[in-house]
XYZ file of C-alpha atoms in Angstrom:
435
model
C 1.904 -5.571 -18.421
C 3.801 -4.505 -21.526
C 2.896 -0.830 -21.166
C 4.022 -0.708 -17.560
C 7.213 -2.601 -18.342
C 8.144 0.067 -20.853
C 7.288 2.837 -18.464
C 9.347 1.369 -15.651
C 12.290 0.556 -17.897
C 12.533 4.196 -18.896
C 13.762 4.989 -15.399
C 16.959 3.037 -16.069
C 16.820 1.093 -12.811
C 18.516 -2.140 -11.877
C 15.844 -4.027 -10.009
C 16.939 -6.316 -7.200
C 14.437 -9.011 -6.266
C 13.983 -9.054 -2.523
C 12.403 -11.700 -0.356
C 8.649 -11.218 -0.278
C 6.432 -12.823 2.325
C 3.349 -13.579 0.286
C 0.440 -14.555 2.364
C -2.905 -14.804 1.714
C -11.169 -13.739 2.377
C -17.126 -15.479 3.162
C -19.600 -14.021 5.609
C -20.877 -14.779 9.021
C -24.168 -14.965 10.788
C -25.474 -13.234 13.826
C -24.433 -14.098 17.360
C -27.800 -14.529 19.087
C -26.969 -17.468 21.347
C -26.111 -17.309 25.042
C -22.418 -16.479 24.537
C -23.178 -13.701 22.111
C -25.885 -12.324 24.362
C -23.469 -12.279 27.281
C -20.902 -10.302 25.253
C -23.547 -7.937 23.954
C -24.873 -7.333 27.452
C -21.407 -6.212 28.539
C -21.370 -3.450 25.965
C -24.738 -1.753 26.470
C -23.525 1.159 28.553
C -22.397 4.377 26.898
C -21.224 4.863 23.344
C -17.964 4.763 21.482
C -17.063 7.354 18.859
C -15.859 5.699 15.665
C -14.184 7.722 12.930
C -12.101 7.264 9.807
C -12.029 7.995 6.104
C -13.325 6.310 2.957
C -10.629 6.669 0.327
C -10.156 5.292 -3.102
C -9.848 8.692 -4.050
C -11.923 10.613 -1.669
C -15.452 9.182 -1.442
C -18.095 11.805 -0.738
C -21.672 11.229 0.444
C -21.222 7.491 0.903
C -23.437 5.704 3.447
C -21.414 4.298 6.350
C -22.642 1.813 8.975
C -20.870 -0.097 11.743
C -21.573 -3.350 13.609
C -19.862 -4.906 16.588
C -18.262 -8.274 15.910
C -19.601 -10.811 18.406
C -18.629 -14.466 18.908
C -21.202 -17.240 19.252
C -20.808 -20.211 21.623
C -18.523 -21.908 19.092
C -16.203 -18.907 18.904
C -17.343 -17.827 15.415
C -17.339 -14.040 15.042
C -19.980 -12.233 12.974
C -21.540 -8.751 12.893
C -24.175 -8.065 15.536
C -27.633 -7.669 13.986
C -28.230 -4.181 15.294
C -26.197 -1.650 13.315
C -25.643 2.055 13.681
C -27.754 4.597 11.893
C -26.017 5.332 8.557
C -23.934 8.481 8.340
C -22.662 10.188 5.206
C -19.009 10.714 4.434
C -17.940 14.356 4.254
C -16.335 16.228 1.381
C -12.909 14.985 2.487
C -14.098 11.368 2.762
C -14.186 11.358 6.559
C -16.972 9.948 8.690
C -17.925 9.937 12.373
C -20.522 7.753 14.041
C -21.499 6.471 17.459
C -21.691 2.806 18.357
C -23.562 1.807 21.495
C -21.498 0.153 24.179
C -17.988 0.335 25.542
C -14.725 0.808 23.671
C -13.865 -2.871 23.622
C -13.976 -5.581 20.981
C -13.857 -5.085 17.235
C -16.287 -3.616 14.721
C -16.998 -4.081 11.029
C -17.526 -0.806 9.155
C -19.023 -0.693 5.659
C -19.668 1.980 3.047
C -22.422 1.666 0.434
C -22.678 3.998 -2.563
C -25.956 5.422 -3.834
C -27.028 7.878 -6.527
C -25.571 10.814 -4.597
C -22.160 9.279 -3.868
C -19.175 10.714 -5.675
C -15.500 9.744 -5.793
C -12.653 12.128 -6.628
C -10.572 10.874 -9.565
C -7.140 10.059 -8.120
C -5.583 8.688 -11.330
C -3.209 10.662 -13.532
C -4.054 12.159 -15.961
C -7.715 11.158 -15.926
C -10.228 8.458 -15.043
C -11.707 6.759 -18.084
C -15.406 5.905 -18.084
C -16.723 3.432 -20.654
C -19.477 5.108 -22.648
C -18.820 8.514 -21.091
C -16.269 11.305 -21.225
C -13.127 10.863 -19.097
C -13.036 12.637 -15.738
C -9.947 14.765 -15.093
C -7.629 14.153 -12.155
C -9.085 15.820 -9.069
C -12.659 15.960 -10.375
C -15.650 13.947 -9.050
C -17.219 10.979 -10.795
C -20.291 8.932 -9.939
C -20.082 5.468 -8.360
C -22.312 2.522 -9.103
C -24.802 1.520 -6.423
C -23.025 -1.841 -6.116
C -19.831 -0.173 -4.878
C -19.063 -1.310 -1.327
C -16.023 -0.862 0.892
C -15.384 -2.670 4.179
C -12.906 -2.249 6.973
C -12.546 -3.496 10.534
C -10.729 -2.405 13.631
C -10.289 -2.546 17.367
C -12.803 -0.201 19.012
C -10.150 0.782 21.540
C -8.432 2.642 18.698
C -11.717 4.299 17.618
C -10.468 4.599 14.012
C -11.303 2.445 10.983
C -10.387 3.485 7.450
C -12.174 2.087 4.399
C -10.174 1.414 1.223
C -10.026 -1.282 -1.464
C -7.117 -2.843 0.449
C -9.032 -3.049 3.741
C -11.970 -4.493 1.771
C -9.723 -7.309 0.513
C -8.485 -7.916 4.054
C -12.036 -8.296 5.408
C -12.916 -10.682 2.556
C -9.822 -12.735 3.374
C -10.595 -12.819 7.108
C -14.123 -14.091 6.436
C -12.591 -17.343 5.207
C -11.369 -18.122 8.713
C -13.102 -20.886 10.645
C -13.471 -18.305 13.433
C -15.159 -15.813 11.119
C -14.249 -12.168 11.580
C -12.301 -12.749 14.763
C -9.692 -10.231 15.937
C -6.972 -12.772 15.144
C -8.295 -13.497 11.646
C -8.639 -9.803 10.854
C -5.196 -8.932 12.182
C -3.645 -11.724 10.131
C -5.588 -10.725 7.008
C -4.533 -7.087 7.308
C -0.899 -8.200 7.596
C -1.290 -10.520 4.596
C -2.674 -7.780 2.357
C 0.131 -5.461 3.473
C 2.608 -8.168 2.439
C 0.921 -8.643 -0.939
C 1.345 -4.970 -1.791
C 4.807 -4.525 -0.265
C 3.527 -2.283 2.532
C 5.172 -1.881 5.913
C 3.439 -3.425 8.921
C 0.500 -1.338 10.132
C 0.236 0.673 6.911
C -3.474 -0.136 6.441
C -4.214 1.599 9.741
C -2.809 4.884 8.414
C -5.114 7.549 7.039
C -4.564 7.575 3.238
C -3.998 11.118 1.953
C -5.909 12.815 -0.845
C -3.520 12.375 -3.789
C -5.062 15.375 -5.554
C -4.010 17.748 -2.725
C -0.562 16.530 -1.722
C 0.985 20.009 -1.616
C -1.446 20.929 1.163
C -0.254 18.091 3.397
C 2.712 18.731 5.674
C 3.004 15.540 7.736
C 2.035 12.783 5.314
C 4.372 9.786 5.428
C 5.696 7.743 2.531
C 3.854 4.710 3.955
C 0.501 6.537 3.886
C 1.146 7.741 0.331
C 2.044 4.199 -0.714
C -1.336 2.973 0.579
C -3.190 5.743 -1.294
C -1.303 5.059 -4.519
C -1.955 1.306 -4.232
C -5.665 2.115 -3.976
C -5.424 4.455 -6.969
C -3.975 1.581 -9.010
C -7.329 -0.244 -8.870
C -8.904 2.525 -10.940
C -5.813 3.025 -13.097
C -6.369 -0.499 -14.478
C -9.705 0.632 -15.893
C -7.858 3.152 -18.070
C -5.641 0.463 -19.605
C -8.044 -2.456 -19.926
C -11.470 -2.380 -21.632
C -12.316 -5.582 -19.757
C -13.055 -3.490 -16.649
C -15.994 -1.113 -16.843
C -15.182 0.659 -13.597
C -13.653 0.410 -10.145
C -16.502 -1.862 -8.997
C -15.522 -4.465 -11.611
C -11.861 -4.479 -10.589
C -12.683 -4.685 -6.881
C -15.302 -7.405 -7.437
C -12.832 -9.518 -9.401
C -10.145 -9.290 -6.724
C -12.648 -9.878 -3.917
C -13.942 -12.986 -5.690
C -10.404 -14.347 -6.051
C -9.704 -13.842 -2.369
C -13.101 -15.074 -1.158
C -12.998 -18.246 -3.246
C -9.369 -19.260 -2.862
C -7.682 -17.026 -0.304
C -5.259 -16.057 -3.058
C -4.562 -13.447 -5.706
C -3.367 -14.091 -9.232
C 0.275 -13.001 -9.242
C 1.041 -12.297 -12.885
C -2.368 -12.826 -14.468
C -4.206 -15.583 -16.258
C -5.842 -13.494 -18.978
C -9.067 -13.238 -17.003
C -8.471 -12.003 -13.477
C -6.810 -8.873 -12.141
C -3.145 -9.602 -11.415
C -1.214 -8.313 -8.410
C 1.774 -7.554 -10.653
C -0.402 -5.295 -12.830
C -1.570 -3.363 -9.783
C 1.996 -2.911 -8.542
C 3.279 -1.659 -11.877
C 0.273 0.668 -12.222
C 1.059 2.012 -8.742
C 4.680 2.662 -9.748
C 3.522 4.563 -12.827
C 1.076 6.632 -10.765
C 3.790 7.520 -8.232
C 5.962 8.679 -11.122
C 3.185 10.732 -12.732
C 2.248 12.379 -9.439
C 5.756 13.803 -9.064
C 4.926 16.322 -11.786
C 1.853 17.558 -9.870
C 3.547 18.684 -6.636
C 5.763 21.643 -5.820
C 7.036 20.399 -2.456
C 10.466 18.813 -2.686
C 9.734 16.803 0.478
C 6.527 15.347 -0.983
C 8.318 14.710 -4.258
C 11.069 12.754 -2.503
C 8.474 10.605 -0.758
C 6.802 9.907 -4.104
C 10.190 8.776 -5.431
C 10.468 6.389 -2.485
C 6.973 5.006 -3.175
C 7.734 4.604 -6.862
C 10.835 2.556 -6.185
C 9.120 0.432 -3.547
C 6.550 -0.577 -6.156
C 9.212 -1.035 -8.828
C 11.155 -3.419 -6.628
C 8.102 -5.366 -5.503
C 6.887 -5.620 -9.100
C 10.293 -6.858 -10.241
C 10.370 -9.479 -7.510
C 7.032 -10.903 -8.569
C 7.853 -10.665 -12.265
C 11.187 -12.449 -11.804
C 9.913 -15.150 -9.480
C 6.593 -15.906 -11.133
C 7.073 -15.160 -14.834
C 5.656 -17.980 -16.950
C 4.018 -19.398 -13.818
C 0.466 -19.397 -12.523
C 1.626 -19.318 -8.902
C -0.624 -17.241 -6.667
C -0.177 -15.183 -3.562
C -1.524 -17.615 -1.019
C -3.027 -17.571 2.475
C -0.507 -17.265 4.549
C 8.698 9.231 11.637
C 10.902 11.724 12.672
C 10.019 15.456 12.644
C 13.380 16.882 11.629
C 17.077 16.280 11.345
C 19.414 14.487 9.004
C 19.390 10.719 8.724
C 22.362 8.820 10.027
C 24.764 7.468 7.440
C 25.295 3.761 6.878
C 28.349 1.857 5.756
C 28.640 -0.389 2.735
C 30.833 -3.205 1.516
C 31.235 -5.170 -1.679
C 30.871 -8.918 -1.867
C 33.066 -11.276 -3.885
C 30.883 -14.368 -4.522
C 29.100 -12.686 -7.431
C 29.431 -12.583 -11.237
C 32.660 -11.111 -12.555
C 30.911 -8.039 -13.969
C 28.823 -7.297 -10.861
C 29.262 -6.013 -7.309
C 27.226 -7.097 -4.314
C 26.784 -4.283 -1.806
C 25.626 -4.943 1.741
C 25.076 -2.628 4.687
C 23.560 -2.225 8.109
C 20.832 0.352 8.633
C 21.845 3.176 11.001
C 20.454 3.278 14.534
C 21.051 6.988 15.148
C 21.046 10.264 13.291
C 24.207 12.319 12.886
C 23.056 14.540 15.763
C 22.900 11.518 18.082
C 19.116 11.105 18.144
C 17.841 7.541 17.812
C 16.541 6.462 14.402
C 13.813 3.808 14.354
C 13.360 1.442 11.402
C 9.910 2.934 10.860
C 11.528 6.299 10.226
C 13.735 4.957 7.419
C 12.150 5.233 3.964
C 14.991 3.554 2.083
C 18.498 4.015 0.771
C 20.305 5.481 -2.234
C 23.383 3.832 -3.721
C 25.685 6.004 -5.837
C 28.587 4.691 -7.879
C 30.947 5.447 -10.736
C 34.405 4.822 -12.132
C 35.901 7.593 -10.011
C 35.636 8.082 -6.262
C 35.260 11.804 -6.900
C 32.527 11.401 -9.522
C 29.837 8.943 -8.401
C 27.506 9.857 -11.247
C 25.129 6.862 -11.245
C 22.542 6.061 -8.615
C 19.968 3.488 -7.556
C 17.115 4.104 -5.112
C 15.889 1.430 -2.693
C 12.473 2.200 -1.257
C 12.438 -0.445 1.463
C 14.107 -0.043 4.855
C 14.326 -3.822 5.298
C 16.618 -4.299 2.277
C 20.265 -4.617 3.283
C 22.014 -5.631 0.063
C 22.004 -4.806 -3.630
C 23.542 -6.527 -6.638
C 24.809 -3.996 -9.203
C 25.235 -5.802 -12.519
C 26.603 -5.200 -16.030
C 29.617 -3.196 -14.887
C 32.323 -2.537 -17.438
C 36.002 -3.300 -16.955
C 37.902 -1.091 -14.524
C 37.581 -0.029 -10.911
C 34.130 0.890 -9.679
C 33.517 2.969 -6.553
C 30.383 2.825 -4.392
C 28.814 4.772 -1.514
C 25.328 5.078 -0.091
C 23.073 7.268 2.017
C 19.933 6.753 4.086
C 16.584 8.425 3.308
C 14.029 9.006 6.053
C 10.246 9.271 5.833
C 10.390 13.071 6.047
C 12.562 13.332 2.950
C 15.851 13.940 4.774
C 19.041 12.431 3.336
C 22.159 11.460 5.230
C 25.712 12.217 4.225
C 27.315 9.596 1.995
C 28.973 6.624 3.638
C 32.639 5.857 3.116
C 33.507 4.894 -0.454
C 34.253 1.241 -1.215
C 35.436 -0.179 -4.528
C 35.703 -3.297 -6.664
C 37.946 -4.115 -9.586
C 36.064 -5.581 -12.569
């Protein structure tokens, strides 16, 4: 992690550890007993359209199949034997298929690569290939035939996306005594979101093509964070000769989850570490800022960078020199509302503890949901008229920040709210602390 540490340190950030809910993937058989047959019989009429995208970058010409998840008489869920006819992902990674039966229950969707499958390099500045020339950012590279992605979802939603993160979630859910039950899958998706510092429901968002961000007008910071987390899997190949390709990295992480329900937090010299993925994601978010012209997209990339920086710092601080694992366990327009701040006193003499409450409305009176808040920016300095230092907080759930290593004198602080569309509120009232 030394390279990433240096990269992150160059941004001059104070990193505040925040509370992280770290939670923690086997296979199932076919449901061909009476209970399974009864459920299957109830879904023989009509078809349900199932769609989504396969993204790690964009995966083109990958073979996609889907199976209903059916419970046997003991309540153990597994894929139904009869699957859909494979369809190929399009040039943008999307797929569409039809599954016989009604739009109820859950389905397991899987992608298998073959000799014709290609993936767009989504790593800046290039994707290294052992024994071959590097592939430039935005260009296609071949995938091994052992590359597989899985995802699962409620057929009522008719959308299932396939990414390395959803693949980990399915592997985690398979460890459940109930197999791939709706409850096990929902819990596993939430757990993987927690591992990577993602907001709830982020794995259900369509990840954008990181090589074409300027062409996207409505992409959220949450969706970009998912895409950049997936890009980090391949970024590790560039920095570590141990991994021959994305398949190796994904297989290592899947094995960790399948065998133990856990991920290595800071690494053991053998396995992929969650902290390495987070720091690689922060670096990628930083590098991508130089590839876009849109100021709105750029601001969202800043938010994603700082989310990963903070989450990385939390893990690094809490688990350094430890082998502890992660265990089982938007608005369209308008300015963001401003939020107040205050300084705390029960802190070191050369530090200030700021706390605040997230705003509930915008300055124009419209309501502001937590899901629309991308984070906050704290500005401070030795003059109320010249707040020339700043810290970004890319997590709407954070409500305090410890600013350390302040010199003697009076320090002044204010903050603003950032929303998921890149809007920034006016500064809050200025507060101060004497050091």
